[in-house]
Amino acid sequence: MLIEPATLEGQHVRLEPLSLAHLAGLCEVGLEEEIWRWMPQPVRTPEEMRAFIEAAVKAQAEGTALPFATIELLSGRAIGSTRFFAIERVHRRVEIGWTWLALKWQRSAANTEAKYLMLRHAFENWGCMRVEFKTDSLNDRSRAALLRIGAKEEGTLRNHMVTASGRNRHSVYYAILGSEWPTVKAELTRRLHR
């Protein structure tokens, strides 16, 4: 698995390497409280957005993550962010997460296509045998979205994290296996071309 910055482009979105060049654009669309409701650490100010980006870029430099800015192709605007992390080269496993989209683009093709592009990269470029996801057990929308893209629920880690509010978060894990990718890919392709 050669983990290096890449640009992944579809019909609706482009995922490009996240950098501080995206700060102003992400601040324009990404400081609303509702966006960060289920994240362990919310981003509410430009300074917190800068710290979010800097932490992602640092993890990339350390080889533990590959973060992206999600760009809407139609407007060229940054509309969110996502990343690969928990990269396990020996076990050919990676997690997709830290995903957020501005409210206007939630429940649009943007998230589905971003996941499709990342899954295709993980399975077809890196040869992953497994791609993982996790979400807050209370985040019904995220849980339904993961099932819609073809991920299988695998279990719940109880009291897995402490959120910024002090609440103990249970995290539900999902995964797609390499052997499942052809079926998942066909269904995602069908959905994106509807």
mmCIF file of C-alpha atoms in Angstrom:
data_model
loop_
_atom_site.group_PDB
_atom_site.id
_atom_site.type_symbol
_atom_site.label_atom_id
_atom_site.label_comp_id
_atom_site.label_asym_id
_atom_site.label_seq_id
_atom_site.Cartn_x
_atom_site.Cartn_y
_atom_site.Cartn_z
ATOM 1 C CA MET A 1 0.000 0.000 0.000
ATOM 2 C CA LEU A 2 1.629 3.181 -1.220
ATOM 3 C CA ILE A 3 -0.071 5.891 0.846
ATOM 4 C CA GLU A 4 0.540 9.220 -0.837
ATOM 5 C CA PRO A 5 -1.557 12.307 -1.590
ATOM 6 C CA ALA A 6 -3.966 11.777 -4.467
ATOM 7 C CA THR A 7 -6.827 13.581 -6.133
ATOM 8 C CA LEU A 8 -9.965 11.489 -6.663
ATOM 9 C CA GLU A 9 -12.555 12.907 -9.036
ATOM 10 C CA GLY A 10 -16.089 11.883 -9.893
ATOM 11 C CA GLN A 11 -19.049 13.563 -11.575
ATOM 12 C CA HIS A 12 -20.173 15.578 -8.526
ATOM 13 C CA VAL A 13 -17.141 15.971 -6.285
ATOM 14 C CA ARG A 14 -13.374 16.025 -6.310
ATOM 15 C CA LEU A 15 -11.416 14.899 -3.280
ATOM 16 C CA GLU A 16 -8.138 16.781 -3.181
ATOM 17 C CA PRO A 17 -5.372 16.731 -0.575
ATOM 18 C CA LEU A 18 -6.473 18.839 2.397
ATOM 19 C CA SER A 19 -4.309 21.857 3.191
ATOM 20 C CA LEU A 20 -4.521 25.248 4.861
ATOM 21 C CA ALA A 21 -5.372 26.638 1.411
ATOM 22 C CA HIS A 22 -8.870 25.232 2.082
ATOM 23 C CA LEU A 23 -9.246 27.030 5.430
ATOM 24 C CA ALA A 24 -11.262 30.053 4.284
ATOM 25 C CA GLY A 25 -13.600 27.989 2.113
ATOM 26 C CA LEU A 26 -14.223 25.405 4.814
ATOM 27 C CA CYS A 27 -14.861 28.149 7.369
ATOM 28 C CA GLU A 28 -17.481 29.674 5.040
ATOM 29 C CA VAL A 29 -19.555 26.476 5.057
ATOM 30 C CA GLY A 30 -18.357 24.425 8.006
ATOM 31 C CA LEU A 31 -18.806 26.241 11.307
ATOM 32 C CA GLU A 32 -22.484 25.445 11.907
ATOM 33 C CA GLU A 33 -23.026 23.559 15.151
ATOM 34 C CA GLU A 34 -25.286 20.915 13.570
ATOM 35 C CA ILE A 35 -22.452 19.708 11.300
ATOM 36 C CA TRP A 36 -20.328 18.743 14.310
ATOM 37 C CA ARG A 37 -23.078 17.359 16.547
ATOM 38 C CA TRP A 38 -21.806 13.768 16.418
ATOM 39 C CA MET A 39 -18.073 14.426 16.212
ATOM 40 C CA PRO A 40 -16.079 13.840 19.388
ATOM 41 C CA GLN A 41 -14.478 17.278 18.993
ATOM 42 C CA PRO A 42 -16.596 20.015 17.355
ATOM 43 C CA VAL A 43 -15.261 22.811 15.173
ATOM 44 C CA ARG A 44 -16.966 26.127 15.936
ATOM 45 C CA THR A 45 -14.442 28.835 15.082
ATOM 46 C CA PRO A 46 -11.902 29.592 12.350
ATOM 47 C CA GLU A 47 -9.152 28.813 14.872
ATOM 48 C CA GLU A 48 -10.647 25.371 15.549
ATOM 49 C CA MET A 49 -10.972 24.745 11.791
ATOM 50 C CA ARG A 50 -7.295 25.649 11.400
ATOM 51 C CA ALA A 51 -6.412 23.206 14.197
ATOM 52 C CA PHE A 52 -8.587 20.510 12.540
ATOM 53 C CA ILE A 53 -6.743 20.945 9.235
ATOM 54 C CA GLU A 54 -3.307 21.173 10.867
ATOM 55 C CA ALA A 55 -3.923 17.946 12.822
ATOM 56 C CA ALA A 56 -5.011 16.170 9.628
ATOM 57 C CA VAL A 57 -1.963 17.405 7.697
ATOM 58 C CA LYS A 58 0.320 16.372 10.576
ATOM 59 C CA ALA A 59 -1.202 12.868 10.585
ATOM 60 C CA GLN A 60 -0.589 12.698 6.841
ATOM 61 C CA ALA A 61 3.080 13.671 7.332
ATOM 62 C CA GLU A 62 3.346 10.895 9.939
ATOM 63 C CA GLY A 63 1.883 8.378 7.482
ATOM 64 C CA THR A 64 -1.188 7.628 9.599
ATOM 65 C CA ALA A 65 -3.836 9.462 7.560
ATOM 66 C CA LEU A 66 -4.674 10.763 4.106
ATOM 67 C CA PRO A 67 -7.066 13.730 4.446
ATOM 68 C CA PHE A 68 -9.101 15.326 1.668
ATOM 69 C CA ALA A 69 -11.077 18.485 1.076
ATOM 70 C CA THR A 70 -14.380 17.664 -0.625
ATOM 71 C CA ILE A 71 -14.852 20.030 -3.567
ATOM 72 C CA GLU A 72 -18.152 20.446 -5.404
ATOM 73 C CA LEU A 73 -17.278 20.242 -9.097
ATOM 74 C CA LEU A 74 -20.110 22.496 -10.267
ATOM 75 C CA SER A 75 -19.057 25.487 -8.149
ATOM 76 C CA GLY A 76 -15.442 24.631 -7.317
ATOM 77 C CA ARG A 77 -16.251 25.286 -3.634
ATOM 78 C CA ALA A 78 -14.910 23.345 -0.681
ATOM 79 C CA ILE A 79 -17.986 21.740 0.943
ATOM 80 C CA GLY A 80 -16.463 19.440 3.537
ATOM 81 C CA SER A 81 -13.686 17.037 4.394
ATOM 82 C CA THR A 82 -13.025 13.326 4.811
ATOM 83 C CA ARG A 83 -9.999 11.117 5.295
ATOM 84 C CA PHE A 84 -8.422 7.702 5.337
ATOM 85 C CA PHE A 85 -6.866 6.918 8.720
ATOM 86 C CA ALA A 86 -6.033 3.967 10.999
ATOM 87 C CA ILE A 87 -3.971 2.748 8.058
ATOM 88 C CA GLU A 88 -2.730 -0.814 8.588
ATOM 89 C CA ARG A 89 -0.416 -1.674 5.703
ATOM 90 C CA VAL A 90 0.463 -5.182 6.914
ATOM 91 C CA HIS A 91 -3.184 -6.122 7.372
ATOM 92 C CA ARG A 92 -4.314 -4.197 4.246
ATOM 93 C CA ARG A 93 -6.948 -2.368 6.247
ATOM 94 C CA VAL A 94 -7.965 1.287 6.429
ATOM 95 C CA GLU A 95 -10.716 3.335 8.024
ATOM 96 C CA ILE A 96 -12.712 6.100 6.333
ATOM 97 C CA GLY A 97 -13.968 8.806 8.633
ATOM 98 C CA TRP A 98 -13.672 12.322 10.035
ATOM 99 C CA THR A 99 -16.240 12.983 7.319
ATOM 100 C CA TRP A 100 -18.341 16.110 7.358
ATOM 101 C CA LEU A 101 -20.292 18.040 4.742
ATOM 102 C CA ALA A 102 -21.837 21.496 4.881
ATOM 103 C CA LEU A 103 -25.559 21.315 5.600
ATOM 104 C CA LYS A 104 -26.588 22.338 2.068
ATOM 105 C CA TRP A 105 -24.818 19.273 0.604
ATOM 106 C CA GLN A 106 -25.930 16.691 3.142
ATOM 107 C CA ARG A 107 -28.235 14.028 1.711
ATOM 108 C CA SER A 108 -26.974 14.818 -1.791
ATOM 109 C CA ALA A 109 -24.817 12.738 -4.139
ATOM 110 C CA ALA A 110 -21.693 14.368 -2.640
ATOM 111 C CA ASN A 111 -21.241 11.964 0.282
ATOM 112 C CA THR A 112 -22.168 8.852 -1.708
ATOM 113 C CA GLU A 113 -19.720 9.730 -4.461
ATOM 114 C CA ALA A 114 -16.946 10.648 -2.018
ATOM 115 C CA LYS A 115 -17.329 7.253 -0.321
ATOM 116 C CA TYR A 116 -17.392 5.529 -3.714
ATOM 117 C CA LEU A 117 -14.169 7.270 -4.800
ATOM 118 C CA MET A 118 -12.421 6.399 -1.540
ATOM 119 C CA LEU A 119 -13.608 2.787 -1.545
ATOM 120 C CA ARG A 120 -12.490 2.357 -5.150
ATOM 121 C CA HIS A 121 -9.072 3.807 -4.268
ATOM 122 C CA ALA A 122 -8.714 1.571 -1.211
ATOM 123 C CA PHE A 123 -9.745 -1.659 -2.919
ATOM 124 C CA GLU A 124 -8.465 -1.116 -6.451
ATOM 125 C CA ASN A 125 -5.294 0.959 -5.902
ATOM 126 C CA TRP A 126 -4.147 -0.203 -2.484
ATOM 127 C CA GLY A 127 -5.503 -3.753 -2.594
ATOM 128 C CA CYS A 128 -7.195 -3.430 0.790
ATOM 129 C CA MET A 129 -8.993 -6.470 2.091
ATOM 130 C CA ARG A 130 -11.141 -4.392 4.450
ATOM 131 C CA VAL A 131 -12.383 -0.811 4.797
ATOM 132 C CA GLU A 132 -13.840 0.223 8.161
ATOM 133 C CA PHE A 133 -16.150 2.968 9.382
ATOM 134 C CA LYS A 134 -17.406 3.930 12.838
ATOM 135 C CA THR A 135 -20.070 6.297 14.058
ATOM 136 C CA ASP A 136 -21.812 7.397 17.223
ATOM 137 C CA SER A 137 -24.476 4.868 18.212
ATOM 138 C CA LEU A 138 -26.973 7.748 18.492
ATOM 139 C CA ASN A 139 -26.279 9.033 14.970
ATOM 140 C CA ASP A 140 -29.137 7.312 13.141
ATOM 141 C CA ARG A 141 -28.535 9.264 9.932
ATOM 142 C CA SER A 142 -24.923 8.177 9.658
ATOM 143 C CA ARG A 143 -25.784 4.590 10.526
ATOM 144 C CA ALA A 144 -28.454 4.474 7.806
ATOM 145 C CA ALA A 145 -26.061 6.077 5.291
ATOM 146 C CA LEU A 146 -23.386 3.457 5.982
ATOM 147 C CA LEU A 147 -25.882 0.663 5.412
ATOM 148 C CA ARG A 148 -27.032 2.375 2.183
ATOM 149 C CA ILE A 149 -23.511 2.352 0.756
ATOM 150 C CA GLY A 150 -23.230 -1.379 1.456
ATOM 151 C CA ALA A 151 -21.300 -1.476 4.732
ATOM 152 C CA LYS A 152 -22.184 -4.223 7.200
ATOM 153 C CA GLU A 153 -22.665 -3.473 10.892
ATOM 154 C CA GLU A 154 -20.169 -5.459 12.951
ATOM 155 C CA GLY A 155 -20.670 -4.388 16.541
ATOM 156 C CA THR A 156 -20.623 -1.672 19.165
ATOM 157 C CA LEU A 157 -17.742 -0.579 21.354
ATOM 158 C CA ARG A 158 -19.386 0.668 24.529
ATOM 159 C CA ASN A 159 -18.022 3.794 26.249
ATOM 160 C CA HIS A 160 -15.558 4.047 23.385
ATOM 161 C CA MET A 161 -14.967 7.814 23.534
ATOM 162 C CA VAL A 162 -15.701 10.821 25.683
ATOM 163 C CA THR A 163 -17.231 13.607 23.596
ATOM 164 C CA ALA A 164 -16.467 17.310 24.037
ATOM 165 C CA SER A 165 -19.708 17.574 26.051
ATOM 166 C CA GLY A 166 -18.485 14.869 28.450
ATOM 167 C CA ARG A 167 -20.973 12.231 27.198
ATOM 168 C CA ASN A 168 -19.690 8.672 26.914
ATOM 169 C CA ARG A 169 -20.018 7.709 23.268
ATOM 170 C CA HIS A 170 -20.686 4.173 22.110
ATOM 171 C CA SER A 171 -19.179 3.655 18.632
ATOM 172 C CA VAL A 172 -20.792 1.330 16.094
ATOM 173 C CA TYR A 173 -18.366 -0.288 13.650
ATOM 174 C CA TYR A 174 -19.116 -1.115 10.022
ATOM 175 C CA ALA A 175 -16.973 -2.596 7.260
ATOM 176 C CA ILE A 176 -16.862 -3.554 3.617
ATOM 177 C CA LEU A 177 -14.624 -6.468 2.645
ATOM 178 C CA GLY A 178 -12.657 -6.768 -0.563
ATOM 179 C CA SER A 179 -14.790 -9.757 -1.549
ATOM 180 C CA GLU A 180 -17.911 -7.565 -1.171
ATOM 181 C CA TRP A 181 -16.516 -4.657 -3.173
ATOM 182 C CA PRO A 182 -17.692 -5.770 -6.677
ATOM 183 C CA THR A 183 -21.326 -5.951 -5.494
ATOM 184 C CA VAL A 184 -21.050 -2.722 -3.487
ATOM 185 C CA LYS A 185 -19.372 -0.981 -6.433
ATOM 186 C CA ALA A 186 -22.122 -2.043 -8.847
ATOM 187 C CA GLU A 187 -24.844 -0.768 -6.501
ATOM 188 C CA LEU A 188 -23.079 2.543 -5.811
ATOM 189 C CA THR A 189 -22.504 3.050 -9.542
ATOM 190 C CA ARG A 190 -26.200 2.389 -10.198
ATOM 191 C CA ARG A 191 -27.239 4.846 -7.491
ATOM 192 C CA LEU A 192 -24.884 7.570 -8.701
ATOM 193 C CA HIS A 193 -26.153 7.287 -12.290
ATOM 194 C CA ARG A 194 -29.839 7.382 -11.381
#
